Each structure stands twice: as structure tokens, then as C-alpha cells.
């Protein structure tokens, strides 16, 4: 009597499979049995695929000794490491979970987490705070406040992208300072008082870096000044040469001592009599505080070129048309123009930092065109000339820059494999192995039979690291290199890794520190009535040499398959889950790469969103600047 057998829910006809498959099924059955008994093992417990492949090639009946490390039901119990706070994010596919640990350079995260889903990332780097002071006396025009908030948002974004934690102080912090009453009783003019309050607020938060909100970082992330500020140790109270009172840094004791000394300056004994002299001090290099102290008390850092400060004098001197607009009736409009100018300069700095342009990695290029849409979209906008009110202008700290020329925009190229270079910015898209196998083998659906018969293991990581590592490395070593590319010290500044299943990319502004161009013109032209010059969009990158460009209809098929793969991964259906699981087991290294890249960007978003929520009520938050919909739908925005 024939027995109806099933495999992954499908009935199969009973015919003895070839001998090598008998062995494979025996191994699979053992694994399934141990899965049922013991729950999912970590990847180190599973037979390696080389083992499986060898076993398939050289069939011999397995003995228990042949099976590497299948979990022993009676072995000693293990504790999972405690879950760190804020280490998960919801996702349509599966919760994204991570653990920050110094041992992240392990090929397989599960070796450390004992949890198949949790990726081990490098510990989150502590961001040193950078403060700015923004205070509005009395009532102010709504449009003006909104424009100022947008500028402060740009300030926050630029410093965040450089690894800092930007915070906006106001007179509320100054009031907490013990010297506040004394300063108030001095009856100073508005400008001097505001400068004093700024220092009181700074002292209240225990020193650090204090910057004007028109002082933004515009340099490579390894610029010595920025690297120094990031260290969060400021041995002497200092300002930066040429930046007036734009940036100060120092520790709490030094800041406090300086305030005490300034308040006791003899000129402040009678501020009415000395009003002119005090105003005079305010005009001298470094501003009023520096000059009340006598210059010996504040060191001057001479070699700093990483920060651009748009002081009133600088705007008048270098950006005349913007200065004209900042006159009284058109002030809000002028501030928006300034915001556009600053954004264009941060973007220009990015483009100059990568003289070789932007590279999009497209491994296995024959059937992955649809997978690249997002990456290419971002890459084109990155290489587009930024919209600007003064397209020929340079940032204040680099007057010798090369303004962007739309006739020769930076190179935008596709490469089938990753190449390291600090003069190019690289964007990669990491697909789930289900997605990749479905595209690469042009299959609408996958199943275990298909994989076993036709699919290679770890297609993606082998292809993506081919030029870079050659053919000799195994998947473990490739994974380790890949993780370095994503997450090692300097990598996030040079590379961006997307996951293929995400349809939208948020937070790019905070990754780059500027807003990407959202408009393009046919040819260079003013856009709307804003007097911005908008540039054409760079063309699509040329195809990879030697790879046939698929016809439109095949690309349409790819889009369909990509959609189906996204659905498959999202599916809660048991059979589908089993197939996805089998695909993951078939390509352990690709799965690990996907989990790692996905967790890395999820953590970046969670860190940022959490910060945004904490800062929500302060000037320059997205909510105050009318961007991003505010914090009310915060939990929605957590979905990755
Ligand atoms: C502000 O506007 C008034 C009247 O329109 C004008 O008299 C004054 O000169 C303007 N001030 C500045 C600084 O442009
Ligand atoms: C993040 O962690 C903090 C502290 O453990 C907690 O208060 C907060 O609710 C967490 N946020 C999320 C989104 O998990
Ligand atoms: C400050 O100086 C003015 C003019 O020199 C004088 O009239 C006033 O009495 C002085 N105030 C104090 C408190 O000494
Ligand atoms: C890139 O620019 C185009 C318009 O040229 C815009 O539609 C698209 O949303 C932009 N993409 C990103 C990621 O900013």
C-alpha cells in the first residue's frame, strides 16, 4: 500500500531519490528532529554547507560521530546575555534585534548571542555633546521663528552626521546658574547680556563644545579639528582663530572660572558709564566675553579649518545678495535663502570629499537591475549639483573650493564587486537570500528542492567581495570583511548599506548631514520664485562593461519578483516561513550579512529617533521646524 509522503507541505510521489539525496534527507531529518526537540540551534551548531556538499558528493551512511555539534539535549544549560535597552525595532519582516559588543568581529552573531535573529554590532559610539544657544526675547514673528528653527535643524543635522549630539540651550538653562541674578542686575545691553547668558547656560551643562547655530562642520569626518572635538576632552578653554565667538570648547571648571572673572571686570561695576567701552569690546576679535577676560584666559586654536561660520560679517562680505535679503522686512525669506546656501555648501563639501564620485555595488548584475533602484536614486541625487542661491560660491572655511559644475558632475558608476577607496563614496544594497535567489535564478517562488538541486551557497557575499578578496576566501572571512565595510570606525563615513526589502529610505539627511536635492531642472534654471538655481539630474550610470543590459520586459519581471519576494518574507504562513528558513540555512553567510546590515541601519535610526523625541520641545527639533510630522507618530516611524 503506497504511503503519501509530503515535503514542506507538498505531496511527493514515492520514488526512491538518488542515494546522495537519501543522505541529505537523513541529515535534514536529524536537524529537523533536533529543531523540534530543542528549538532553533545557533549557526555554529549546524553542519556547515561544505560538510553537506561533501556528504552529498561522497555518500556514506552517517553515523552520530559524523554530525558536527548537533545540540545535546542533556548538555549544560546556557544563559543568554541580557538584552540591551533600545536594541530592537519593529519591521514588516521580522523584529530587528541587535547587541552592541566589542566581539562583533565574529563571522556569525549567533555564536555570541545564542539567538538566531540578533545581530552583534560594534558598541554604539558615545556622541560628545555640542551645544548652541538660541533665545528669543518676547514675541517674534511666526515666519521668522519658523525660518530660524529650520536653520537650527540644519545645524543639528550637520553635527549629528559628524558623530556629535547637538543640543540647543536657551535662557532656561542660564537661569539655573548661580550667577544668573548677578548678571541680570548688571543692566547690560541686549547683545552683551545674551552673550553672558550663553556662557551661563553652557556652564550649567558642564562645558564641552559651544557653537553658534550658524557654525557647521564642513570637512571630512577625519578632519583633525573634528576628530579632536569628538574626543570630548578639552584641556584648555579655547576658541578658534578666525571664527570670532562662533566656537568655544573647554571643561566645566574653566568655563565657571571664566564667568566669575568676567563678572568681576571693573567695566561692569558701572555699566551705564561704561556702555560704550563694553560695546567696543564686543566688536573686537573673539567677542565680548573673551575681551572682558583679557585674551590670556582663552587659548586660540590656530589650525582649525573644519568649521564654517556664517557670521553676519562673513555673510555681508562673501554672500552679499543673501545679506541684502536679511534686511528687516524680508528677514524670514533671507534666512531661508541662507539655509539653502548652507545646505548647498555642506553638500558641496561632501562632493569634494569624494573626488572619485559615487559607486553603486551591483553584484550578480545580470538579473538584479530592479534591486538597484533605491541606491541609484540616492547616488544620482548625491552627485547632482546642489540647488543654491549662489551656485558659484564656496563655504566660508574653504574659499578655494571648486564650485559644482553640472557639465562635469562627479563620476557615478556601477561595480559588480566592492572596492575600497577613501576617495569614493559607496552605496550597496544587501538582499535577503530569498530575494536574491529568486532574482538570480529567475524564479517566482523558491522551495527546498530547487535550492538543493540548483542553488549555490552564499551567492551574494561571494560576488560582492570577489574583486576585493579574490577567490580564495571562505564565507567566514568574507563576512568579517563585509562587516568591517559596514561598521568599522571610518566605514560609515564612506559607505551606505541599504537593505533591498525596505521600500523607503528615511533619515538620509541625518546620515549625510544635508538634504539631498529633491528637484531637478531640464537645464540649469531658477526654480519657482525662490531665486534658487536648480541643476539637471545626472544621467543613469553606464552599465557594467561586459554585462548584457536586459530588455525592458525582463526588468518588469524582476520588479514583479522583487515584489513577490518582499511578500514571501513578510508572510506569516507556516509553509512560507519554512521555505524562507530553508533558504536562510542554505546561505548562512548571506543571511548573516543581511541581518547585520539591517540591524546596523535600524540601530542608527532608533538612536536618531530616540534623540529626536528627547529634543522635541527644543528649538530646531523636526517638530518645531515643521519637518517629519513630529513625535506623535513616533512608534509608527520606528517601523523599519
Ligand atoms: C527697515 O525698514 C525700514 C522701513 O521699511 C527702513 O527705513 C529701514 O532702513 C530698514 N532697515 C534696514 C536695516 O534695512
Ligand atoms: C529605550 O530605553 C530607555 C531606557 O531603557 C527606555 O526608557 C525607552 O522607553 C526605550 N525606548 C524604546 C523605543 O525602546
Ligand atoms: C555710574 O556712572 C554714572 C555716570 O558717570 C553716575 O551718574 C552713576 O552714579 C554711576 N553709578 C554708580 C552705581 O556708581
Ligand atoms: C532624488 O531626486 C528626485 C528628483 O530629482 C526625487 O524624486 C527623489 O525623491 C530623490 N531621492 C532621494 C532619495 O532624495
PDB file of C-alpha atoms in Angstrom, residues 444-614:
ATOM      1  CA  UNK A 444       8.890  33.419  -8.896  1.00  0.00           C
ATOM      2  CA  UNK A 445       8.907  31.036  -5.964  1.00  0.00           C
ATOM      3  CA  UNK A 446      11.569  29.019  -4.277  1.00  0.00           C
ATOM      4  CA  UNK A 447      11.476  25.772  -2.404  1.00  0.00           C
ATOM      5  CA  UNK A 448      13.940  23.499  -0.738  1.00  0.00           C
ATOM      6  CA  UNK A 449      14.071  21.069  -3.671  1.00  0.00           C
ATOM      7  CA  UNK A 450      15.065  23.796  -6.022  1.00  0.00           C
ATOM      8  CA  UNK A 451      17.794  25.011  -3.726  1.00  0.00           C
ATOM      9  CA  UNK A 452      19.288  21.609  -3.165  1.00  0.00           C
ATOM     10  CA  UNK A 453      19.379  20.874  -6.889  1.00  0.00           C
ATOM     11  CA  UNK A 454      20.390  24.195  -8.361  1.00  0.00           C
ATOM     12  CA  UNK A 455      21.375  26.941  -5.989  1.00  0.00           C
ATOM     13  CA  UNK A 456      24.855  27.900  -4.960  1.00  0.00           C
ATOM     14  CA  UNK A 457      25.507  28.881  -1.372  1.00  0.00           C
ATOM     15  CA  UNK A 458      26.129  32.485  -0.373  1.00  0.00           C
ATOM     16  CA  UNK A 459      25.915  33.867  -3.872  1.00  0.00           C
ATOM     17  CA  UNK A 460      25.761  37.468  -2.801  1.00  0.00           C
ATOM     18  CA  UNK A 461      28.673  37.749  -0.433  1.00  0.00           C
ATOM     19  CA  UNK A 462      30.913  35.743  -2.744  1.00  0.00           C
ATOM     20  CA  UNK A 463      30.148  38.091  -5.612  1.00  0.00           C
ATOM     21  CA  UNK A 464      30.204  41.313  -3.583  1.00  0.00           C
ATOM     22  CA  UNK A 465      33.662  40.667  -2.140  1.00  0.00           C
ATOM     23  CA  UNK A 466      35.183  38.992  -5.202  1.00  0.00           C
ATOM     24  CA  UNK A 467      37.444  41.755  -6.537  1.00  0.00           C
ATOM     25  CA  UNK A 468      38.320  42.796  -3.086  1.00  0.00           C
ATOM     26  CA  UNK A 469      39.217  39.404  -1.618  1.00  0.00           C
ATOM     27  CA  UNK A 470      39.812  37.201  -4.643  1.00  0.00           C
ATOM     28  CA  UNK A 471      38.541  33.643  -4.920  1.00  0.00           C
ATOM     29  CA  UNK A 472      40.408  32.015  -2.092  1.00  0.00           C
ATOM     30  CA  UNK A 473      38.449  33.139   0.945  1.00  0.00           C
ATOM     31  CA  UNK A 474      35.725  31.150   2.652  1.00  0.00           C
ATOM     32  CA  UNK A 475      32.406  32.641   3.687  1.00  0.00           C
ATOM     33  CA  UNK A 476      33.562  33.369   7.250  1.00  0.00           C
ATOM     34  CA  UNK A 477      36.419  35.531   6.168  1.00  0.00           C
ATOM     35  CA  UNK A 478      34.223  37.280   3.582  1.00  0.00           C
ATOM     36  CA  UNK A 479      31.645  38.012   6.234  1.00  0.00           C
ATOM     37  CA  UNK A 480      34.229  39.528   8.506  1.00  0.00           C
ATOM     38  CA  UNK A 481      35.454  41.813   5.757  1.00  0.00           C
ATOM     39  CA  UNK A 482      31.923  42.753   4.889  1.00  0.00           C
ATOM     40  CA  UNK A 483      31.146  43.658   8.485  1.00  0.00           C
ATOM     41  CA  UNK A 484      34.226  45.840   8.542  1.00  0.00           C
ATOM     42  CA  UNK A 485      32.983  47.612   5.434  1.00  0.00           C
ATOM     43  CA  UNK A 486      29.663  48.333   7.076  1.00  0.00           C
ATOM     44  CA  UNK A 487      30.608  49.185  10.601  1.00  0.00           C
ATOM     45  CA  UNK A 488      34.312  49.677  11.306  1.00  0.00           C
ATOM     46  CA  UNK A 489      35.488  53.044  12.637  1.00  0.00           C
ATOM     47  CA  UNK A 490      35.711  55.048   9.395  1.00  0.00           C
ATOM     48  CA  UNK A 491      33.412  52.912   7.224  1.00  0.00           C
ATOM     49  CA  UNK A 492      30.076  54.608   7.916  1.00  0.00           C
ATOM     50  CA  UNK A 493      31.592  57.851   6.602  1.00  0.00           C
ATOM     51  CA  UNK A 494      32.441  56.239   3.250  1.00  0.00           C
ATOM     52  CA  UNK A 495      29.710  53.706   2.681  1.00  0.00           C
ATOM     53  CA  UNK A 496      25.984  53.324   2.972  1.00  0.00           C
ATOM     54  CA  UNK A 497      24.335  49.906   3.025  1.00  0.00           C
ATOM     55  CA  UNK A 498      20.638  49.605   2.288  1.00  0.00           C
ATOM     56  CA  UNK A 499      18.517  46.519   2.633  1.00  0.00           C
ATOM     57  CA  UNK A 500      16.733  45.506  -0.516  1.00  0.00           C
ATOM     58  CA  UNK A 501      13.403  44.787   1.119  1.00  0.00           C
ATOM     59  CA  UNK A 502      12.920  48.296   2.501  1.00  0.00           C
ATOM     60  CA  UNK A 503      10.904  50.334   0.110  1.00  0.00           C
ATOM     61  CA  UNK A 504      11.626  53.775   1.518  1.00  0.00           C
ATOM     62  CA  UNK A 505      14.798  55.198   2.928  1.00  0.00           C
ATOM     63  CA  UNK A 506      14.321  57.658   5.755  1.00  0.00           C
ATOM     64  CA  UNK A 507      16.900  59.582   7.717  1.00  0.00           C
ATOM     65  CA  UNK A 508      19.293  60.042   4.824  1.00  0.00           C
ATOM     66  CA  UNK A 509      19.562  63.736   5.721  1.00  0.00           C
ATOM     67  CA  UNK A 510      20.923  62.739   9.099  1.00  0.00           C
ATOM     68  CA  UNK A 511      23.351  60.272   7.598  1.00  0.00           C
ATOM     69  CA  UNK A 512      24.772  62.796   5.143  1.00  0.00           C
ATOM     70  CA  UNK A 513      24.221  65.950   7.190  1.00  0.00           C
ATOM     71  CA  UNK A 514      22.394  67.774   4.393  1.00  0.00           C
ATOM     72  CA  UNK A 515      19.182  67.449   2.450  1.00  0.00           C
ATOM     73  CA  UNK A 516      19.522  65.709  -0.926  1.00  0.00           C
ATOM     74  CA  UNK A 517      18.222  67.661  -3.926  1.00  0.00           C
ATOM     75  CA  UNK A 518      14.544  66.870  -4.442  1.00  0.00           C
ATOM     76  CA  UNK A 519      14.115  68.770  -7.693  1.00  0.00           C
ATOM     77  CA  UNK A 520      15.947  68.816 -10.946  1.00  0.00           C
ATOM     78  CA  UNK A 521      15.680  71.000 -13.994  1.00  0.00           C
ATOM     79  CA  UNK A 522      15.931  70.194 -17.694  1.00  0.00           C
ATOM     80  CA  UNK A 523      18.825  72.564 -17.875  1.00  0.00           C
ATOM     81  CA  UNK A 524      20.236  74.880 -15.236  1.00  0.00           C
ATOM     82  CA  UNK A 525      17.380  77.164 -14.263  1.00  0.00           C
ATOM     83  CA  UNK A 526      15.886  79.144 -11.447  1.00  0.00           C
ATOM     84  CA  UNK A 527      13.322  77.150  -9.562  1.00  0.00           C
ATOM     85  CA  UNK A 528       9.990  78.777  -8.738  1.00  0.00           C
ATOM     86  CA  UNK A 529      10.217  82.206  -7.210  1.00  0.00           C
ATOM     87  CA  UNK A 530      12.865  81.290  -4.678  1.00  0.00           C
ATOM     88  CA  UNK A 531      15.775  82.506  -6.797  1.00  0.00           C
ATOM     89  CA  UNK A 532      17.477  79.175  -6.338  1.00  0.00           C
ATOM     90  CA  UNK A 533      19.470  77.798  -9.201  1.00  0.00           C
ATOM     91  CA  UNK A 534      18.437  74.200  -9.724  1.00  0.00           C
ATOM     92  CA  UNK A 535      20.599  71.831 -11.738  1.00  0.00           C
ATOM     93  CA  UNK A 536      19.810  68.900 -14.032  1.00  0.00           C
ATOM     94  CA  UNK A 537      19.834  65.388 -12.673  1.00  0.00           C
ATOM     95  CA  UNK A 538      22.895  63.323 -13.576  1.00  0.00           C
ATOM     96  CA  UNK A 539      22.093  60.523 -16.058  1.00  0.00           C
ATOM     97  CA  UNK A 540      21.833  56.880 -15.021  1.00  0.00           C
ATOM     98  CA  UNK A 541      25.215  55.253 -14.555  1.00  0.00           C
ATOM     99  CA  UNK A 542      26.536  53.344 -17.585  1.00  0.00           C
ATOM    100  CA  UNK A 543      26.019  49.569 -17.450  1.00  0.00           C
ATOM    101  CA  UNK A 544      28.834  47.368 -16.210  1.00  0.00           C
ATOM    102  CA  UNK A 545      31.119  46.543 -19.156  1.00  0.00           C
ATOM    103  CA  UNK A 546      30.594  43.050 -20.477  1.00  0.00           C
ATOM    104  CA  UNK A 547      27.211  42.588 -18.862  1.00  0.00           C
ATOM    105  CA  UNK A 548      24.243  42.472 -21.167  1.00  0.00           C
ATOM    106  CA  UNK A 549      21.575  45.049 -20.377  1.00  0.00           C
ATOM    107  CA  UNK A 550      18.276  43.216 -20.030  1.00  0.00           C
ATOM    108  CA  UNK A 551      15.278  44.243 -22.113  1.00  0.00           C
ATOM    109  CA  UNK A 552      12.548  46.306 -20.536  1.00  0.00           C
ATOM    110  CA  UNK A 553      10.187  43.318 -20.188  1.00  0.00           C
ATOM    111  CA  UNK A 554      12.756  41.279 -18.277  1.00  0.00           C
ATOM    112  CA  UNK A 555      13.257  44.167 -15.909  1.00  0.00           C
ATOM    113  CA  UNK A 556       9.495  44.268 -15.415  1.00  0.00           C
ATOM    114  CA  UNK A 557       9.706  40.609 -14.412  1.00  0.00           C
ATOM    115  CA  UNK A 558      12.424  41.440 -11.943  1.00  0.00           C
ATOM    116  CA  UNK A 559      10.218  44.084 -10.370  1.00  0.00           C
ATOM    117  CA  UNK A 560       7.438  41.534 -10.041  1.00  0.00           C
ATOM    118  CA  UNK A 561       9.771  39.016  -8.468  1.00  0.00           C
ATOM    119  CA  UNK A 562      11.122  41.574  -6.063  1.00  0.00           C
ATOM    120  CA  UNK A 563       7.572  42.344  -5.004  1.00  0.00           C
ATOM    121  CA  UNK A 564       6.802  38.663  -4.563  1.00  0.00           C
ATOM    122  CA  UNK A 565       9.965  38.148  -2.538  1.00  0.00           C
ATOM    123  CA  UNK A 566       9.008  41.005  -0.246  1.00  0.00           C
ATOM    124  CA  UNK A 567       5.607  39.395   0.239  1.00  0.00           C
ATOM    125  CA  UNK A 568       7.141  35.996   0.849  1.00  0.00           C
ATOM    126  CA  UNK A 569       9.396  37.389   3.545  1.00  0.00           C
ATOM    127  CA  UNK A 570       6.504  39.177   5.159  1.00  0.00           C
ATOM    128  CA  UNK A 571       4.270  36.121   5.054  1.00  0.00           C
ATOM    129  CA  UNK A 572       3.156  34.605   8.335  1.00  0.00           C
ATOM    130  CA  UNK A 573       2.051  31.400   6.672  1.00  0.00           C
ATOM    131  CA  UNK A 574       3.788  28.357   8.087  1.00  0.00           C
ATOM    132  CA  UNK A 575       4.809  26.815   4.790  1.00  0.00           C
ATOM    133  CA  UNK A 576       6.270  30.074   3.566  1.00  0.00           C
ATOM    134  CA  UNK A 577       8.138  30.548   6.826  1.00  0.00           C
ATOM    135  CA  UNK A 578       9.655  27.110   6.404  1.00  0.00           C
ATOM    136  CA  UNK A 579      10.797  27.895   2.898  1.00  0.00           C
ATOM    137  CA  UNK A 580      12.341  31.191   3.988  1.00  0.00           C
ATOM    138  CA  UNK A 581      14.016  29.376   6.820  1.00  0.00           C
ATOM    139  CA  UNK A 582      15.399  26.749   4.460  1.00  0.00           C
ATOM    140  CA  UNK A 583      16.725  29.484   2.165  1.00  0.00           C
ATOM    141  CA  UNK A 584      18.422  31.146   5.114  1.00  0.00           C
ATOM    142  CA  UNK A 585      20.017  27.886   6.177  1.00  0.00           C
ATOM    143  CA  UNK A 586      21.202  27.308   2.624  1.00  0.00           C
ATOM    144  CA  UNK A 587      23.015  30.665   2.566  1.00  0.00           C
ATOM    145  CA  UNK A 588      24.096  31.261   6.119  1.00  0.00           C
ATOM    146  CA  UNK A 589      26.696  33.878   5.265  1.00  0.00           C
ATOM    147  CA  UNK A 590      24.333  35.868   3.038  1.00  0.00           C
ATOM    148  CA  UNK A 591      21.708  35.745   5.756  1.00  0.00           C
ATOM    149  CA  UNK A 592      24.180  36.962   8.334  1.00  0.00           C
ATOM    150  CA  UNK A 593      25.270  39.829   6.056  1.00  0.00           C
ATOM    151  CA  UNK A 594      21.651  40.833   5.588  1.00  0.00           C
ATOM    152  CA  UNK A 595      20.896  40.722   9.301  1.00  0.00           C
ATOM    153  CA  UNK A 596      23.999  42.667  10.135  1.00  0.00           C
ATOM    154  CA  UNK A 597      23.462  45.450   7.612  1.00  0.00           C
ATOM    155  CA  UNK A 598      19.798  45.670   8.512  1.00  0.00           C
ATOM    156  CA  UNK A 599      20.471  45.852  12.244  1.00  0.00           C
ATOM    157  CA  UNK A 600      23.191  48.429  11.716  1.00  0.00           C
ATOM    158  CA  UNK A 601      20.874  50.821   9.916  1.00  0.00           C
ATOM    159  CA  UNK A 602      17.966  50.068  12.253  1.00  0.00           C
ATOM    160  CA  UNK A 603      20.086  50.940  15.252  1.00  0.00           C
ATOM    161  CA  UNK A 604      21.175  54.159  13.587  1.00  0.00           C
ATOM    162  CA  UNK A 605      17.540  55.091  13.053  1.00  0.00           C
ATOM    163  CA  UNK A 606      16.478  54.139  16.556  1.00  0.00           C
ATOM    164  CA  UNK A 607      19.307  56.169  18.048  1.00  0.00           C
ATOM    165  CA  UNK A 608      18.297  59.163  15.991  1.00  0.00           C
ATOM    166  CA  UNK A 609      14.558  58.878  16.607  1.00  0.00           C
ATOM    167  CA  UNK A 610      15.068  58.469  20.317  1.00  0.00           C
ATOM    168  CA  UNK A 611      17.182  61.587  20.285  1.00  0.00           C
ATOM    169  CA  UNK A 612      14.580  63.460  18.295  1.00  0.00           C
ATOM    170  CA  UNK A 613      11.913  62.583  20.825  1.00  0.00           C
ATOM    171  CA  UNK A 614      14.074  63.820  23.675  1.00  0.00           C
TER     172      UNK A 614
END
